[in-house]
Short mmCIF file of C-alpha atoms in Angstrom, two decimals:
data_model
loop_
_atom_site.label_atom_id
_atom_site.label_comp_id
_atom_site.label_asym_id
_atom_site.label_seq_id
_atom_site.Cartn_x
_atom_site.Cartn_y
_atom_site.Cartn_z
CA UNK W 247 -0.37 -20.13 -15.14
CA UNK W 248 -1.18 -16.51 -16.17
CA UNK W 249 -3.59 -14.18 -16.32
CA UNK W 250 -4.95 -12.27 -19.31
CA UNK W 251 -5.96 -8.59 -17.05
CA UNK W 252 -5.51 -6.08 -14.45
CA UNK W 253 -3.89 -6.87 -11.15
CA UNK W 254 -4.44 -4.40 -8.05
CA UNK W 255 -2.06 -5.47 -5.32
CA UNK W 256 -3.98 -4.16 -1.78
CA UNK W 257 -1.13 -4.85 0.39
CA UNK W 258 2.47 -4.26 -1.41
CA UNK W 259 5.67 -2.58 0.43
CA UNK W 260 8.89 -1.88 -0.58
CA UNK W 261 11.88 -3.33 1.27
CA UNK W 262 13.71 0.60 1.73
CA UNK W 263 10.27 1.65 4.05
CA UNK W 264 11.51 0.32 7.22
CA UNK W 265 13.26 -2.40 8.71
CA UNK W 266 10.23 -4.46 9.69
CA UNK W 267 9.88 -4.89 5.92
CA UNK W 268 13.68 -6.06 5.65
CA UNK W 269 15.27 -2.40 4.91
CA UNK W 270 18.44 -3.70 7.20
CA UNK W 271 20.40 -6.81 5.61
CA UNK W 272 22.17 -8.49 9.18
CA UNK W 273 19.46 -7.29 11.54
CA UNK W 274 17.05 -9.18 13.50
CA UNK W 275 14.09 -7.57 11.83
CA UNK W 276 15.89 -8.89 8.54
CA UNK W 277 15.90 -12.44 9.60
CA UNK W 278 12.08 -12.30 10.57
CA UNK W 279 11.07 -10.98 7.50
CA UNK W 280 13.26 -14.01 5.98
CA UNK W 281 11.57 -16.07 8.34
CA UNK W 282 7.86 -14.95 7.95
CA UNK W 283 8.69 -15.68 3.61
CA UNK W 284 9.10 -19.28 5.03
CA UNK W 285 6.30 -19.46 6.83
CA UNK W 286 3.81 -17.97 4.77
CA UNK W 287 5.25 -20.90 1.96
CA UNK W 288 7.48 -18.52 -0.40
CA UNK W 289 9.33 -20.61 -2.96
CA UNK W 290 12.85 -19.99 -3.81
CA UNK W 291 15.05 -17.06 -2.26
CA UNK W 292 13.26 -16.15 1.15
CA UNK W 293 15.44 -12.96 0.71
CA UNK W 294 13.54 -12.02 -3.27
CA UNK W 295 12.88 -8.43 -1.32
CA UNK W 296 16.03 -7.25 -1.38
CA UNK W 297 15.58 -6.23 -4.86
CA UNK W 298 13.15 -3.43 -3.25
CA UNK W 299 15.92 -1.72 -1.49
CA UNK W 300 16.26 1.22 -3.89
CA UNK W 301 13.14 2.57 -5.40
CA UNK W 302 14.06 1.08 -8.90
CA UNK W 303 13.91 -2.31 -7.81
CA UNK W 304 10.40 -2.03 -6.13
CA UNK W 305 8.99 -0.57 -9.34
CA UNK W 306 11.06 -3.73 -11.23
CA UNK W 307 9.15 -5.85 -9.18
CA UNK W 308 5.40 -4.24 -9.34
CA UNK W 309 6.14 -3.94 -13.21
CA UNK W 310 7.30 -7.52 -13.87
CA UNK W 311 4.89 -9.30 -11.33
CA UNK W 312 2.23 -7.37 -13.86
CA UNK W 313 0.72 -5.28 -11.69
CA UNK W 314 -1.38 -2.66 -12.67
CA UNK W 315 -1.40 -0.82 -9.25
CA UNK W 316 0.25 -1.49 -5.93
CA UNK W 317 -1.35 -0.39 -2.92
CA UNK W 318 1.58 1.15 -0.40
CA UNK W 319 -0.29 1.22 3.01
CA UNK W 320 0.36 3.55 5.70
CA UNK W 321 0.65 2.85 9.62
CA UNK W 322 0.65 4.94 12.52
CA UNK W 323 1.11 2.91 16.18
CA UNK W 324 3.00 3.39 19.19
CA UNK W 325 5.90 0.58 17.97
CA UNK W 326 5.60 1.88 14.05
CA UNK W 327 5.20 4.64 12.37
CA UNK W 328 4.93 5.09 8.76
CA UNK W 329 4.29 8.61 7.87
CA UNK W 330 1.57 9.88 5.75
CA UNK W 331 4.47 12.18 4.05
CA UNK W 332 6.73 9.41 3.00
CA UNK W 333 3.69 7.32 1.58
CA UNK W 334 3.13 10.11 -0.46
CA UNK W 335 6.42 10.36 -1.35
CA UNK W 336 6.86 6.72 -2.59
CA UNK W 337 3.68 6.45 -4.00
CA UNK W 338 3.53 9.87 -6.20
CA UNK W 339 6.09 9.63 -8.51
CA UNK W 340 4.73 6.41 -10.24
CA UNK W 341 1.17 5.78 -11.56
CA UNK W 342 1.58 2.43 -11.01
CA UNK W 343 1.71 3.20 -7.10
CA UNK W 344 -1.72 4.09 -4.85
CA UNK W 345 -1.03 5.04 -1.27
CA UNK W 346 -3.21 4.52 1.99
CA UNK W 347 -2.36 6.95 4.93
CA UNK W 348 -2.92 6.28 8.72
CA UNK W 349 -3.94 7.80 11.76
CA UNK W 350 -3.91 7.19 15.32
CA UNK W 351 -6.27 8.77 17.70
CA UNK W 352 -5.03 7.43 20.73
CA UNK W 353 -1.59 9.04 19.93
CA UNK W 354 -2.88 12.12 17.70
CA UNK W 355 -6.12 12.76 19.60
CA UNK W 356 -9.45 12.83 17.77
CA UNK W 357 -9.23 16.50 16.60
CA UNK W 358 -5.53 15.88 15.49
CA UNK W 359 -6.22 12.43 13.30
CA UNK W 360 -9.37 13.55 11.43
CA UNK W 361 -6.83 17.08 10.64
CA UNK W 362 -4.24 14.54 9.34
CA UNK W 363 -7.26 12.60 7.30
CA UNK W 364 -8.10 15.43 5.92
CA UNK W 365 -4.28 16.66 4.87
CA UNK W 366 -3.44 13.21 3.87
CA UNK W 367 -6.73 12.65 1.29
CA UNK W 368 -6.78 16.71 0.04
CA UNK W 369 -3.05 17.56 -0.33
CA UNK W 370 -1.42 14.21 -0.20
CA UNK W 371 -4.07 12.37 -2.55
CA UNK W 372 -3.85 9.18 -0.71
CA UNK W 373 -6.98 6.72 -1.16
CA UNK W 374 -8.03 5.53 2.22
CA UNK W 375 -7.00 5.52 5.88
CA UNK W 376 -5.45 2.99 7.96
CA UNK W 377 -6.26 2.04 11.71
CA UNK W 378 -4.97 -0.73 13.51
CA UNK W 379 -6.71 -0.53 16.60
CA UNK W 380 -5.27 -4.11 18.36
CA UNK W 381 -1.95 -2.24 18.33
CA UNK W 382 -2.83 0.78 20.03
CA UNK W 383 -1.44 0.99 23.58
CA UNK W 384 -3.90 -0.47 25.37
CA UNK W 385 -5.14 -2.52 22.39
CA UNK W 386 -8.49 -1.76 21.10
CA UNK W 387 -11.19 -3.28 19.26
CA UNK W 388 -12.27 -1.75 15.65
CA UNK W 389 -16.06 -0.53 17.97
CA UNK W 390 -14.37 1.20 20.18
CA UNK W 391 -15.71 4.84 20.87
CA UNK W 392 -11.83 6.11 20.25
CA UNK W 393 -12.76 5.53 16.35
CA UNK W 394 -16.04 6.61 15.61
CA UNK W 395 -15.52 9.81 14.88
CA UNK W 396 -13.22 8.61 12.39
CA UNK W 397 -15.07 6.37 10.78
CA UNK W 398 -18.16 8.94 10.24
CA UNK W 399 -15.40 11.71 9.16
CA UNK W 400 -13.62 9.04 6.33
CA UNK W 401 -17.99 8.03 5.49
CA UNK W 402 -18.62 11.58 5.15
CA UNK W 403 -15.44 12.18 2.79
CA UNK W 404 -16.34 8.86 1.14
CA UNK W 405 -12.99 7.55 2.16
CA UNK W 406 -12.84 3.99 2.80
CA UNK W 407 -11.10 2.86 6.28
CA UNK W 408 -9.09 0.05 6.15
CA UNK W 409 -8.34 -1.86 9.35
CA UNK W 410 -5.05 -4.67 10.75
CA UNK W 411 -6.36 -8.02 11.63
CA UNK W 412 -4.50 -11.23 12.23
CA UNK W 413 -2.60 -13.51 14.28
CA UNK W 414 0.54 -10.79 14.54
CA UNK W 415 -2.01 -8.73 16.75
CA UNK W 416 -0.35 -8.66 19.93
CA UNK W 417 -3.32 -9.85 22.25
CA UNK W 418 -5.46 -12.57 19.98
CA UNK W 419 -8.75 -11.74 21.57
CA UNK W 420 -8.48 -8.22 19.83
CA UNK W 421 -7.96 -10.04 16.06
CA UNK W 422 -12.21 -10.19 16.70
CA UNK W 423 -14.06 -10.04 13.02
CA UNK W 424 -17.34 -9.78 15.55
CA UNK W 425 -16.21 -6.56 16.29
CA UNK W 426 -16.28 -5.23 13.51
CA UNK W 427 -20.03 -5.84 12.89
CA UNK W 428 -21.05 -2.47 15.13
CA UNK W 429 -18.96 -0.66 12.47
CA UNK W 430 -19.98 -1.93 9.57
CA UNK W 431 -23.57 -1.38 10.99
CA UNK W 432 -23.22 2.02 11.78
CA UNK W 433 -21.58 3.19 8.69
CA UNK W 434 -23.13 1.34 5.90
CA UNK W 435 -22.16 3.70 3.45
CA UNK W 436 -17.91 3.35 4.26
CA UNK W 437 -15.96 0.81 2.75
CA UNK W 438 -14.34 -1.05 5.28
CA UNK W 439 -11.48 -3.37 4.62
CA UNK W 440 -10.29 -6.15 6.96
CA UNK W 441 -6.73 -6.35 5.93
CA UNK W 442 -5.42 -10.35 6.57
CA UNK W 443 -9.16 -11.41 6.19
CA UNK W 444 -9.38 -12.09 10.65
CA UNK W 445 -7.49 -15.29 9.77
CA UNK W 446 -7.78 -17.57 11.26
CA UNK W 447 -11.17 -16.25 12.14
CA UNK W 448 -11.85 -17.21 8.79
CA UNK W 449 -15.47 -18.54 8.95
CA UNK W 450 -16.23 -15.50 11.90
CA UNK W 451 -14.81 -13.25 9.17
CA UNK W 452 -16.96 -14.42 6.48
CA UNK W 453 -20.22 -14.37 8.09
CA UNK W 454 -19.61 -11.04 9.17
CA UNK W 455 -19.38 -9.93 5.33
CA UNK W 456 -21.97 -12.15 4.20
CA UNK W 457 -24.31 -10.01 6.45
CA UNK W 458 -22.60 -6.37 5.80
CA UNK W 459 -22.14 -5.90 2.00
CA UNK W 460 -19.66 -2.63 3.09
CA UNK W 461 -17.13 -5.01 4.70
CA UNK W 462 -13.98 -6.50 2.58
CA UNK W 463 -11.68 -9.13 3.28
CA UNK W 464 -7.83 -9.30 2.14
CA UNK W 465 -6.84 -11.79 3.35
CA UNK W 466 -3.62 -11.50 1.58
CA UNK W 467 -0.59 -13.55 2.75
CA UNK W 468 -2.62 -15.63 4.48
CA UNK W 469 -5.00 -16.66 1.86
CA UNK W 470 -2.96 -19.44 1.33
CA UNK W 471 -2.76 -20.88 4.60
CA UNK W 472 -4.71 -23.84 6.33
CA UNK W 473 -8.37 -23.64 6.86
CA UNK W 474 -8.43 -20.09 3.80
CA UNK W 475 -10.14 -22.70 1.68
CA UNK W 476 -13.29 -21.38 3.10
CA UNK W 477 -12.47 -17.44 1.81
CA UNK W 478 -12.23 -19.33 -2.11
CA UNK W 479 -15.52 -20.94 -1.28
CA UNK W 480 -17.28 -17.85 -0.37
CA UNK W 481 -15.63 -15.90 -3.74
CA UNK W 482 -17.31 -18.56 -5.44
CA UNK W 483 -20.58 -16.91 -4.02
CA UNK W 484 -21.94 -13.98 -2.17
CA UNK W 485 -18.22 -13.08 -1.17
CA UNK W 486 -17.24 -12.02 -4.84
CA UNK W 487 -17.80 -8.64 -4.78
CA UNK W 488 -16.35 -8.67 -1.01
CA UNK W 489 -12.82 -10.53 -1.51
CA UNK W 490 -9.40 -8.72 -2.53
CA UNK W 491 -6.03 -9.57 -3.46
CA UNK W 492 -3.02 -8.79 -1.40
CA UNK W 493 0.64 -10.57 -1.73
CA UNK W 494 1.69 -8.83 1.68
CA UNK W 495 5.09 -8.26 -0.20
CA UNK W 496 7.72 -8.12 1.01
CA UNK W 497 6.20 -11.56 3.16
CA UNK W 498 5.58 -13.28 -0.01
CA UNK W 499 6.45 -12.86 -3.36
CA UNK W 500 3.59 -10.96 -5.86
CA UNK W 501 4.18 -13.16 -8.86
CA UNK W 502 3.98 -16.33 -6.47
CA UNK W 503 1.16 -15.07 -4.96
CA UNK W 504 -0.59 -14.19 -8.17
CA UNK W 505 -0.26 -17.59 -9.63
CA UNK W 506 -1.06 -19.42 -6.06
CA UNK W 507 -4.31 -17.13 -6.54
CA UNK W 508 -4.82 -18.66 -10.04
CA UNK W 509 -4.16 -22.13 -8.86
CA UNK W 510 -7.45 -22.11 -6.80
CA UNK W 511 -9.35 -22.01 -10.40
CA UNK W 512 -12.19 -20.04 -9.43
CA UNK W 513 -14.34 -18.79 -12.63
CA UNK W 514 -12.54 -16.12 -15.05
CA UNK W 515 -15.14 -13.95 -14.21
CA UNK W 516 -14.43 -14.01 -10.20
CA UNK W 517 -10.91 -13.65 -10.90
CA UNK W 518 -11.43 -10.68 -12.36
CA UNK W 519 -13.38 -8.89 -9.54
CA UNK W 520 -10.92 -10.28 -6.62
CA UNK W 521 -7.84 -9.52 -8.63
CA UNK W 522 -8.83 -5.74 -10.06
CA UNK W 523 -12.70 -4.80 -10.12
CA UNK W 524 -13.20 -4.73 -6.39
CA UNK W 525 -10.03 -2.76 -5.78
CA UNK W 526 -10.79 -0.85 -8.34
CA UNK W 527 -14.29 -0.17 -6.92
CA UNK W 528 -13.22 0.56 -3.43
CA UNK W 529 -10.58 2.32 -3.71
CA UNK W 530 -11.99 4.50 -6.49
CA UNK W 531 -8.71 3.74 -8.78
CA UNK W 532 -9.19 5.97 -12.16
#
């Protein structure tokens, strides 16, 4: 199955960025990523990533999956760190490569994040920031006090915040779409984007959206997992202006996950929006 158009991959790291994206062939964070291909249902080689060990084979991949754009996404916790610097550096190079930076004002304090917001948008021309507030040490929810300043710094710039969900959140009560609501409430004017869509809060997730037009799902590798049927249902409504495309690569394969996409046979014309318009939109990709 193929598609005639742009693809915008929201969620899309190379292999080389750290060893929790399978950097280290014979380690144990190796065999998880292996393992998380599996469970996430990759088909054929559940080590395809190591062609993204040197920068050449990433941009073989991104380039031959037909991507327009891949989005490289920052992180900043207390158990990972992936600096705002070396997004840049991966990302700048190569048109075909968007970067999102992170910050983390539990570790950076308030003052010192919305500095590194404003470094990493102005000199390092990254798109959007990262938070991933149910890994912070003590985990957080997205309404937390901690981020508010953030969020009205990144609403001011017109800088979207994007924010981890999912069942890899250490404590599950913190992988909360209701949370989010306060936010999204707040800020109507900022872009937020729920990265793994909440699943398997999937319904949670969705009503939350259906009543904040700023908030969008990606639900990404786990889009095709049991009970995502209801994210395709709601793209087939109000939720088509709200829903992204992610492949979470290197966790799946982005040609596989393309065509999986496909496979649901939504309309053309909402194909178009999840796969590049909304992206496109959000991100403010020229």
């Amino acid at each position: 199955m193929s598609h005639q158009g742009n693809v915008i991959d929201m969620r899309c790291r190379p292999a080389y960025l750290h060893d929790f994206f399978g950097a280290t062939p014979g380690t144990d964070a190796f065999e998880t990523a292996r393992w998380l291909n599996r469970r996430v249902g990759t088909r054929g080689d559940d080590q395809h990533f190591t062609r993204s060990l040197t920068d050449e084979g990433f941009l073989a991949e991104v380039r031959e999956a037909g991507l327009s754009k891949a989005v490289v996404v920052g992180r900043h916790t207390p158990s990972q760190h992936l600096p705002n610097d070396r997004i840049h550096q991966i990302v700048a190079p190569h048109s075909e490569l968007v970067g999102i930076g992170a910050v983390d004002p539990a570790l950076q304090g308030v003052d010192g994040a919305i500095a590194e917001i404003d470094r990493a948008i102005r000199e390092l021309g990254l798109s959007a920031i990262n938070l991933e507030p149910g890994f912070a040490e003590p985990s957080r929810h997205p309404d937390d006090a901690l981020y508010f300043p953030i969020y009205e710094h990144c609403a001011a710039l017109g800088v979207p915040v994007s924010l981890m969900s999912g069942p890899t959140t250490p404590d599950p009560r913190f992988n909360d779409p209701s949370r989010l609501a306060r936010v999204a409430q707040a800020f109507p004017s900022l872009p937020l984007i729920a990265y793994h869509g909440y699943w398997p809060n999937v319904a949670q997730a969705i009503g939350i959206a259906f009543r904040y037009e700023n908030v969008h799902l990606v639900p990404d590798m786990y889009l095709f997992q049991p009970g995502s049927q209801l994210y395709i249902e709601a793209a087939n409504s109000f939720l088509s202006d709200q829903l992204l495309f992610g492949s979470s690569y290197t966790f799946r394969p982005i040609r596989q996950s393309i065509e999986d996409f496909l496979s649901f046979g939504l309309p053309d014309a909402v194909n178009e929006k999840v796969l590049y318009t909304n992206a496109k939109r959000v991100l403010n990709i020229q």
